Short mmCIF file of C-alpha atoms in Angstrom, two decimals:
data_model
loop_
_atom_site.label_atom_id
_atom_site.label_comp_id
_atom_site.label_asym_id
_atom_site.label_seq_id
_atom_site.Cartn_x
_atom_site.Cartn_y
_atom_site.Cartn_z
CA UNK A 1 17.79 -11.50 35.97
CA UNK A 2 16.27 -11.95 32.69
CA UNK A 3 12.86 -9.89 31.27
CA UNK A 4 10.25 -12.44 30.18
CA UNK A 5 7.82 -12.15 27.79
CA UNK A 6 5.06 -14.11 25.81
CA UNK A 7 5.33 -14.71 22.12
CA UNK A 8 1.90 -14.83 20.27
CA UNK A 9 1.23 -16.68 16.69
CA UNK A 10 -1.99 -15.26 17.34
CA UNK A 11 -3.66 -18.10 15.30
CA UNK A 12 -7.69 -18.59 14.67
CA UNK A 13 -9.26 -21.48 13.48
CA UNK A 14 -13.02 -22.39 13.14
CA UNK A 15 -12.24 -25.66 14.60
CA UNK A 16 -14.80 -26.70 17.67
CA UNK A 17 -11.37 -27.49 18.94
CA UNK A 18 -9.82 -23.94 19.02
CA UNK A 19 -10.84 -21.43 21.83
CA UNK A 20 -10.28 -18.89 19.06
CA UNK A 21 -12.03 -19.17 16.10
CA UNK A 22 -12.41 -16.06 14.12
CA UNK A 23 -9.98 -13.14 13.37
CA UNK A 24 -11.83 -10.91 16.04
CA UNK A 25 -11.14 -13.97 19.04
CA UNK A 26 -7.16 -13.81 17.98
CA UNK A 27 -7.09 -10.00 18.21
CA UNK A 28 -9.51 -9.37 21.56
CA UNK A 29 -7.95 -12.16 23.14
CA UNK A 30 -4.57 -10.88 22.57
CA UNK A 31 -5.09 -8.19 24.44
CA UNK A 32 -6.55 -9.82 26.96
CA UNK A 33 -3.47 -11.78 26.87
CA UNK A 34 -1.09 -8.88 27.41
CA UNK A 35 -3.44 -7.44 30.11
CA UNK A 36 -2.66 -10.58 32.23
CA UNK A 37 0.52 -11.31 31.77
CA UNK A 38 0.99 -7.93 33.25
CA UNK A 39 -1.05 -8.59 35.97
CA UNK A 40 1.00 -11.63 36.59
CA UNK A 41 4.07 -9.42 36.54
CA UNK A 42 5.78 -10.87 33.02
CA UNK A 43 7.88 -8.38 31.29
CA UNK A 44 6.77 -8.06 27.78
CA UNK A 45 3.44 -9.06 25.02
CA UNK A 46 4.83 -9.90 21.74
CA UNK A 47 3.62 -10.67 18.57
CA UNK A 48 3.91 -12.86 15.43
CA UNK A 49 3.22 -11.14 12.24
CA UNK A 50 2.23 -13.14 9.13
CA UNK A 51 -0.08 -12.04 5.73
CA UNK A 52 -2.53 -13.74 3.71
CA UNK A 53 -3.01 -16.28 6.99
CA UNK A 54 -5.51 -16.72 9.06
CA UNK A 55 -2.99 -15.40 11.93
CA UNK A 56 -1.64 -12.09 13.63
CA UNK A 57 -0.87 -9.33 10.21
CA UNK A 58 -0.85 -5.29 10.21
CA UNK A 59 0.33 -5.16 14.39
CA UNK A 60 -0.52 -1.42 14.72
CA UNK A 61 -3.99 -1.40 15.94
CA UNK A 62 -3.29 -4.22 18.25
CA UNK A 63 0.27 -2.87 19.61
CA UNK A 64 -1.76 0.85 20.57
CA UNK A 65 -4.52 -1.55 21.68
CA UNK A 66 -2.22 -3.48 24.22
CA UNK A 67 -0.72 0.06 25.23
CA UNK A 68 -4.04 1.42 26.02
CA UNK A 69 -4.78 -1.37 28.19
CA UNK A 70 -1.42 -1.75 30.18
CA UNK A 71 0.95 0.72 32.11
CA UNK A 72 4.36 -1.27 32.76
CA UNK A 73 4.84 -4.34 29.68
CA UNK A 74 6.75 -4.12 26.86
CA UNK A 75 4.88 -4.36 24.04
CA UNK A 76 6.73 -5.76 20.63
CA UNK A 77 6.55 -7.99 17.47
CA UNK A 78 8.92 -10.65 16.41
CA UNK A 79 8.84 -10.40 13.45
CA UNK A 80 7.12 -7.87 11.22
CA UNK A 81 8.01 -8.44 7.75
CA UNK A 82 9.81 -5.50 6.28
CA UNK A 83 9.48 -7.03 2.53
CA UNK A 84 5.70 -5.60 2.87
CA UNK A 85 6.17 -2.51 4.59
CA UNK A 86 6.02 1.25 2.87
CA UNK A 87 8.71 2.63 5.75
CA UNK A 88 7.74 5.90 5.80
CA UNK A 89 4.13 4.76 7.01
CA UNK A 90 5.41 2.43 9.12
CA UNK A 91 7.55 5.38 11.17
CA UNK A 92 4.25 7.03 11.55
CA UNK A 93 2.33 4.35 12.66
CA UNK A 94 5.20 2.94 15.11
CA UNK A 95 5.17 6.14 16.24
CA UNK A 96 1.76 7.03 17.09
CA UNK A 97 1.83 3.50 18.64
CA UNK A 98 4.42 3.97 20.98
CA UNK A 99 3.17 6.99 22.05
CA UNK A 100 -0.10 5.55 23.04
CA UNK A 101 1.97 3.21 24.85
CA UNK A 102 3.72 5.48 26.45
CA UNK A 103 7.29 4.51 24.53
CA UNK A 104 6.96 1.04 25.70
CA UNK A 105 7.07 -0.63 21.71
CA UNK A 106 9.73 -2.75 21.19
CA UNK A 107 9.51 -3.76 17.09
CA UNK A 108 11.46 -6.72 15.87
CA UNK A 109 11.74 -6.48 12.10
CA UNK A 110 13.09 -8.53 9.67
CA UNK A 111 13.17 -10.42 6.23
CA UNK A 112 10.24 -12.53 7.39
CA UNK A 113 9.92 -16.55 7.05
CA UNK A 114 8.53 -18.72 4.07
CA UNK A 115 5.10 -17.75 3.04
CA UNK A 116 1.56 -18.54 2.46
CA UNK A 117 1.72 -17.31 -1.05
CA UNK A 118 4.33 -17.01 -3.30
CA UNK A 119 6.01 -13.59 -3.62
CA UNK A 120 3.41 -11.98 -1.55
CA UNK A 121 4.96 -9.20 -1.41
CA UNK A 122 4.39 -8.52 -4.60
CA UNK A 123 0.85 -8.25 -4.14
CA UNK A 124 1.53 -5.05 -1.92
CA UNK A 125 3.43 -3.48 -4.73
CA UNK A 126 6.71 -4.19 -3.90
CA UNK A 127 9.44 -5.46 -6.10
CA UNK A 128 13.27 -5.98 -5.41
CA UNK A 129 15.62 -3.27 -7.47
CA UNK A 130 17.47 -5.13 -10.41
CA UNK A 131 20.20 -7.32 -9.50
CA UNK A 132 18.66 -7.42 -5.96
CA UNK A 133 16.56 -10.42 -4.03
CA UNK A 134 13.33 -9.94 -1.54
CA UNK A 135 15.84 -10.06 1.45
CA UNK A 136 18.45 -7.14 0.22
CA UNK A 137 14.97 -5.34 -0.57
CA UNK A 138 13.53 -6.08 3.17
CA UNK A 139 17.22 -4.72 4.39
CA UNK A 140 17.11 -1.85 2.16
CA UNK A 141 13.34 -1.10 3.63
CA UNK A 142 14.57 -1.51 7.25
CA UNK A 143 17.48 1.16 6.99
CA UNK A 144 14.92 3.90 5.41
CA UNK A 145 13.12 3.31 8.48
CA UNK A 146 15.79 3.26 10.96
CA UNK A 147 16.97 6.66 9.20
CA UNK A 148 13.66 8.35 9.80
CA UNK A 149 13.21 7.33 12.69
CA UNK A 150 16.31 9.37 14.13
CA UNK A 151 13.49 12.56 13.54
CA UNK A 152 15.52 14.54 11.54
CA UNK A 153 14.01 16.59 9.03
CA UNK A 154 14.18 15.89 5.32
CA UNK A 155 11.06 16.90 3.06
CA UNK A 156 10.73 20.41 1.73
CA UNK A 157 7.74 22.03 3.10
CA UNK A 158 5.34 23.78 0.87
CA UNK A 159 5.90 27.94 0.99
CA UNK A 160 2.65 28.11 1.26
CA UNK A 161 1.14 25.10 3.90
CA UNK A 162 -2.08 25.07 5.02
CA UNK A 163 -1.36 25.04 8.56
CA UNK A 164 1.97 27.17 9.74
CA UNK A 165 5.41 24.79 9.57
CA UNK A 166 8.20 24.94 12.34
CA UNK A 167 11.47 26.08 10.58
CA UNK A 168 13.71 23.63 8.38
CA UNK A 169 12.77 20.54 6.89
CA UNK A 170 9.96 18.56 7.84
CA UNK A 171 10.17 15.10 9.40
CA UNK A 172 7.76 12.54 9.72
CA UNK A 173 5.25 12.75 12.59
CA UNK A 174 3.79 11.91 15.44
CA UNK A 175 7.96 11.19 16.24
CA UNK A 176 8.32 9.28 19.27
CA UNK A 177 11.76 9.96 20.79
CA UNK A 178 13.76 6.86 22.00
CA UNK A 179 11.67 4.35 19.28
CA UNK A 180 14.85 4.18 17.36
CA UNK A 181 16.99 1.93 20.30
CA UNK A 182 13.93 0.12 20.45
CA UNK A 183 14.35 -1.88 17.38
CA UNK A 184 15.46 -5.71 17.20
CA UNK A 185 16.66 -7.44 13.84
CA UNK A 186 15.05 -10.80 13.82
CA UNK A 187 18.34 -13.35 12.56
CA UNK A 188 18.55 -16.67 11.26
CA UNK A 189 21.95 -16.39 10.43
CA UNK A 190 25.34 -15.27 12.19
CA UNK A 191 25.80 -12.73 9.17
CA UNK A 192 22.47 -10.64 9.20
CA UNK A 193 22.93 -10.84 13.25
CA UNK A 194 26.49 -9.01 12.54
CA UNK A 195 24.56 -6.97 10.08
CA UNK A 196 22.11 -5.77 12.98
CA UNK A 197 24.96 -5.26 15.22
CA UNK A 198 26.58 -2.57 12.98
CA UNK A 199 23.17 -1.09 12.74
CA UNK A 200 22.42 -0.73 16.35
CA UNK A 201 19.41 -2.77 16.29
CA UNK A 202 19.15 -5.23 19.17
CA UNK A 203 18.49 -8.68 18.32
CA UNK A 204 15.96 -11.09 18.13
CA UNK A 205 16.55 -15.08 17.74
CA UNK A 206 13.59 -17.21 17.62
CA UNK A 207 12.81 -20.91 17.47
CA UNK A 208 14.68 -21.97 14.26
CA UNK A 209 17.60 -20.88 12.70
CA UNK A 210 19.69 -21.47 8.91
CA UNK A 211 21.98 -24.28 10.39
CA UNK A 212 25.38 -23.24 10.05
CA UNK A 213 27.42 -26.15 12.18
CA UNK A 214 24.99 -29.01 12.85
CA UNK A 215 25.22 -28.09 16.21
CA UNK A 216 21.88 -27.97 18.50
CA UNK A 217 20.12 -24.95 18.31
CA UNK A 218 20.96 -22.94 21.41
CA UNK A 219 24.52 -23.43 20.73
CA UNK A 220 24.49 -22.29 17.41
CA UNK A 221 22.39 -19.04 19.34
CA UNK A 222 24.81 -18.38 21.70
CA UNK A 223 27.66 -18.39 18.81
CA UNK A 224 25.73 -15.89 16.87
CA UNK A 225 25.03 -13.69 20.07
CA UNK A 226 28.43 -13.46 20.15
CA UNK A 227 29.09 -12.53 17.29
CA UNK A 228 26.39 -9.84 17.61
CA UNK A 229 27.95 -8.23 20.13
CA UNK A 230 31.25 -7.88 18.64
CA UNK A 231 29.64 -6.13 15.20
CA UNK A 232 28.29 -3.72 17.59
CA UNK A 233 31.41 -3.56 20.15
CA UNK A 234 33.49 -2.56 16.74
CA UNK A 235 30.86 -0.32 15.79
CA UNK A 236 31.26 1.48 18.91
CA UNK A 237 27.44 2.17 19.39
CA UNK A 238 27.32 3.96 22.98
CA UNK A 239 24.16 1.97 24.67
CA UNK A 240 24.42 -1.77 25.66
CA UNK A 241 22.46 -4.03 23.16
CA UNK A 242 19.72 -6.04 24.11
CA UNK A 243 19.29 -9.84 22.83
CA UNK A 244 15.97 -12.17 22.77
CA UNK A 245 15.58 -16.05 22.08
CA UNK A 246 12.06 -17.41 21.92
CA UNK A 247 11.39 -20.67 23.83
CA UNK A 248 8.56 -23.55 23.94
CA UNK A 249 8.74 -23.67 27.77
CA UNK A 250 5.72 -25.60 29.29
CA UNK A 251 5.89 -26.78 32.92
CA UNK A 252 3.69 -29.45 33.80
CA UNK A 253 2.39 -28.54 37.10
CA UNK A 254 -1.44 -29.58 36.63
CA UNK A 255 -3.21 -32.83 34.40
CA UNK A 256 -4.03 -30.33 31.46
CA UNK A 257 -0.36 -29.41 30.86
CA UNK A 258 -0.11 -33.05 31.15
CA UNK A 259 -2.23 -33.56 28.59
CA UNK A 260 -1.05 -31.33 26.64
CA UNK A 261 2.11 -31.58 26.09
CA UNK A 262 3.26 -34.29 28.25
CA UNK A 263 4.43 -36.50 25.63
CA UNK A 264 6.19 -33.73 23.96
CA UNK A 265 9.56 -34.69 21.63
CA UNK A 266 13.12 -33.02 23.29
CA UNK A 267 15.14 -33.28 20.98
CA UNK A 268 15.88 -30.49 18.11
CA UNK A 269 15.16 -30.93 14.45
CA UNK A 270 16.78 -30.76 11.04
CA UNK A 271 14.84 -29.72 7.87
CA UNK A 272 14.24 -27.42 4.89
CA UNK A 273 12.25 -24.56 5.82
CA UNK A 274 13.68 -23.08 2.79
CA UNK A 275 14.61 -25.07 -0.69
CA UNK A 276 18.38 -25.68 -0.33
CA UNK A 277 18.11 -23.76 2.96
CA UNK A 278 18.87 -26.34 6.18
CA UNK A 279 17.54 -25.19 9.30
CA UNK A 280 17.61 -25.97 13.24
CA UNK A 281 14.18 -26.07 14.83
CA UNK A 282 14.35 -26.05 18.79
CA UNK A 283 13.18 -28.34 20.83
CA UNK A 284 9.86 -28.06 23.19
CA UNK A 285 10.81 -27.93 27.01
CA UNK A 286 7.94 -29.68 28.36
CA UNK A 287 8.63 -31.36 32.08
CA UNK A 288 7.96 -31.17 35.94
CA UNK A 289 9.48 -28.21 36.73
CA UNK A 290 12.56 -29.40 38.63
CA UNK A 291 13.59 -31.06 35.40
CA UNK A 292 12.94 -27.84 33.34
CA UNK A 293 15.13 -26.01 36.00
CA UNK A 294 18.02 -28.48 35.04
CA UNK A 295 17.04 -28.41 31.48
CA UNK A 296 17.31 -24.78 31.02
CA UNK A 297 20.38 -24.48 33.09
CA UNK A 298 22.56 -26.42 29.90
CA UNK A 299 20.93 -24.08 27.11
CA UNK A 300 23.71 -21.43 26.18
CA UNK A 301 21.66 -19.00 24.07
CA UNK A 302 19.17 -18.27 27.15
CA UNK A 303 22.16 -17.67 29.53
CA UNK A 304 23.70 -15.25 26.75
CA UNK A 305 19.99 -13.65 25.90
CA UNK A 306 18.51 -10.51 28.74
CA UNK A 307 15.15 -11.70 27.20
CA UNK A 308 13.18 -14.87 26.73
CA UNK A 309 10.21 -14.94 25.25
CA UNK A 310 7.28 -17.56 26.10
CA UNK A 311 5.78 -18.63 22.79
CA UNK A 312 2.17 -19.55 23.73
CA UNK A 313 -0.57 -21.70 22.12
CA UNK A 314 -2.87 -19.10 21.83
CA UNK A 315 -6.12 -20.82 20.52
CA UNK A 316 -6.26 -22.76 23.87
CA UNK A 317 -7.23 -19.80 25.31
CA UNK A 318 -6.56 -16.78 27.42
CA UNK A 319 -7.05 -18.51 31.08
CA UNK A 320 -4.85 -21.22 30.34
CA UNK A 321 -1.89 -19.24 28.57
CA UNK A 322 -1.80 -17.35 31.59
CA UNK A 323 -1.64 -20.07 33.36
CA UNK A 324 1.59 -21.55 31.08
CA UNK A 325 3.45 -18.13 31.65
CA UNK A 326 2.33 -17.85 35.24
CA UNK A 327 4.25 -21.54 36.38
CA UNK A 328 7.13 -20.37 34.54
CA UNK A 329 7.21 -17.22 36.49
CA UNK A 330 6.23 -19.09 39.55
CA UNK A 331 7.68 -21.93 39.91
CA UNK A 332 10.80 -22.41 37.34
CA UNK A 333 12.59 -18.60 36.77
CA UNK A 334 13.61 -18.42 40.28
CA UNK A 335 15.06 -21.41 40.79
CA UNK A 336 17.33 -20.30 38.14
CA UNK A 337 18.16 -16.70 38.98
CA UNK A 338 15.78 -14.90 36.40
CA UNK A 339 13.97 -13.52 39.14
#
């Protein structure tokens, strides 16, 4: 049994092409989007997070949005950027978030990918300490978060507060209890996936990944899911961690998935997503769906993962990405024991 989600780039475009044209399309439609899925009976609405694009950014409004709307699907990102994030806002924001939602948020953070900009970070006022780079600074923002999430108090109330204080230190608020196991480290690399595991931060593994073997992409997964798991095994965290990979899974069951992406390339990719940084970029599953079934049966990292997520081409629209998560459901996850 696996829990399966849909991954959103949430992209807008003012293209006579693009079902979703403006900033305000990519947000109400995403919602829209999670409302259905749930409706269909998928697992979990995630969410791409990028800045200075004309995509997904600040996931807060949309995540209480989605939680307003829904009573039973996870509700997540994958990734938010923690090289722009003030932590300490972020806790109460998560928080007031998953409360809405009724603790069903389920944030994958991480160092981010290659931007639109250059150093955009910068631009929020953020700069790495000396002798550090953007990624030990996006670390270094994700364990002040982690830490205040636990709810422990740590600020020094005022003597003399204009509303009465309970007793001890103060901790950030609204808290929502339980938010803290409900973080996932987005990896691209076995090492920061170790890193997670020590953390207690589930894990997230998406599309692409920092080659490390020249192997094919879900192999390469599966060896750092395992790896994972035995950083958090040795760190003797109590609860059982939970793992996601991110797919491009599109059965062709009607002439528009025909269409489009019936002539889809199967093979996975080499390339520099980074200077001097070699990556893996997975291949798109596109086929009838008894050849998915057979397909999917010989990629390692989905057997190792609890959780695969669906990403979706959101500017075709809300009917038909509905309809590309609803055949997967339908008429490919049960054939292969996800359901």
């Amino acid at each position: 049994m696996k829990k399966i989600g849909f991954l959103s780039f949430g992209h807008w475009s003012p293209s006579s092409q693009s079902q979703t044209r403006s900033a305000a399309d990519a947000l109400l439609q995403s919602i829209d989007l999670a409302v259905a899925a749930e409706e269909l009976g998928a697992d979990g609405a995630y969410f791409r997070v990028h800045h200075f694009a004309r995509q997904l950014a600040s996931p807060y409004p949309l995540l209480a949005a989605v939680g307003a709307r829904t009573s039973r699907i996870e509700i997540g990102t994958a990734v938010i950027d923690m090289r722009y994030e003030n932590p300490l806002y972020m806790a109460e924001d998560a928080g007031a978030a998953d409360l809405i939602a009724g603790g069903r948020l389920q944030l994958g953070i991480s160092r981010g990918s290659p931007e639109q900009v250059i150093d955009g970070w910068r631009y929020f006022g953020y700069v790495p300490q000396e002798g550090q780079s953007d990624a030990d600074m996006a670390r270094n923002h994700a364990e002040v978060f982690l830490n205040v999430l636990r709810g422990e108090g740590f600020a020094q109330p005022n003597p003399r507060p204009m509303f009465p204080n309970p007793p001890g230190m103060l901790r950030l608020e609204p808290f929502s209890a339980g938010l803290r196991d409900r973080i996932w480290w987005g990896a691209a690399t076995n090492a920061t996936a170790e890193w997670a595991g020590k953390l207690g931060m589930n894990l997230q593994s998406s599309t692409l990944k920092f080659d490390e073997s020249g192997q094919p992409l879900h192999i390469q997964q599966a060896e750092q899911i395992r790896a994972f798991r035995a950083a958090w095994k040795e760190a003797g965290h109590a609860r059982e961690p939970r793992v996601s990979v991110s797919r491009s899974i599109f059965a062709l069951v009607d002439d528009r998935d025909r269409a489009y992406f019936g002539g889809n390339d199967s093979e996975d990719h080499f390339g520099y997503i980074e200077p001097e940084k070699r990556a893996v970029f997975g291949r798109t599953y596109a086929a009838e769906p008894d050849v998915l079934i057979k397909q999917l049966k010989e990629d390692e990292a989905i057997a190792e993962a609890d959780t695969l997520l669906l990403t979706v081409p959101n500017q075709l629209g809300v009917e038909y990405n509905a309809h590309v998560i609803e055949a997967i459901l339908k008429h490919v996850a049960p054939a292969l024991g996800w359901r």
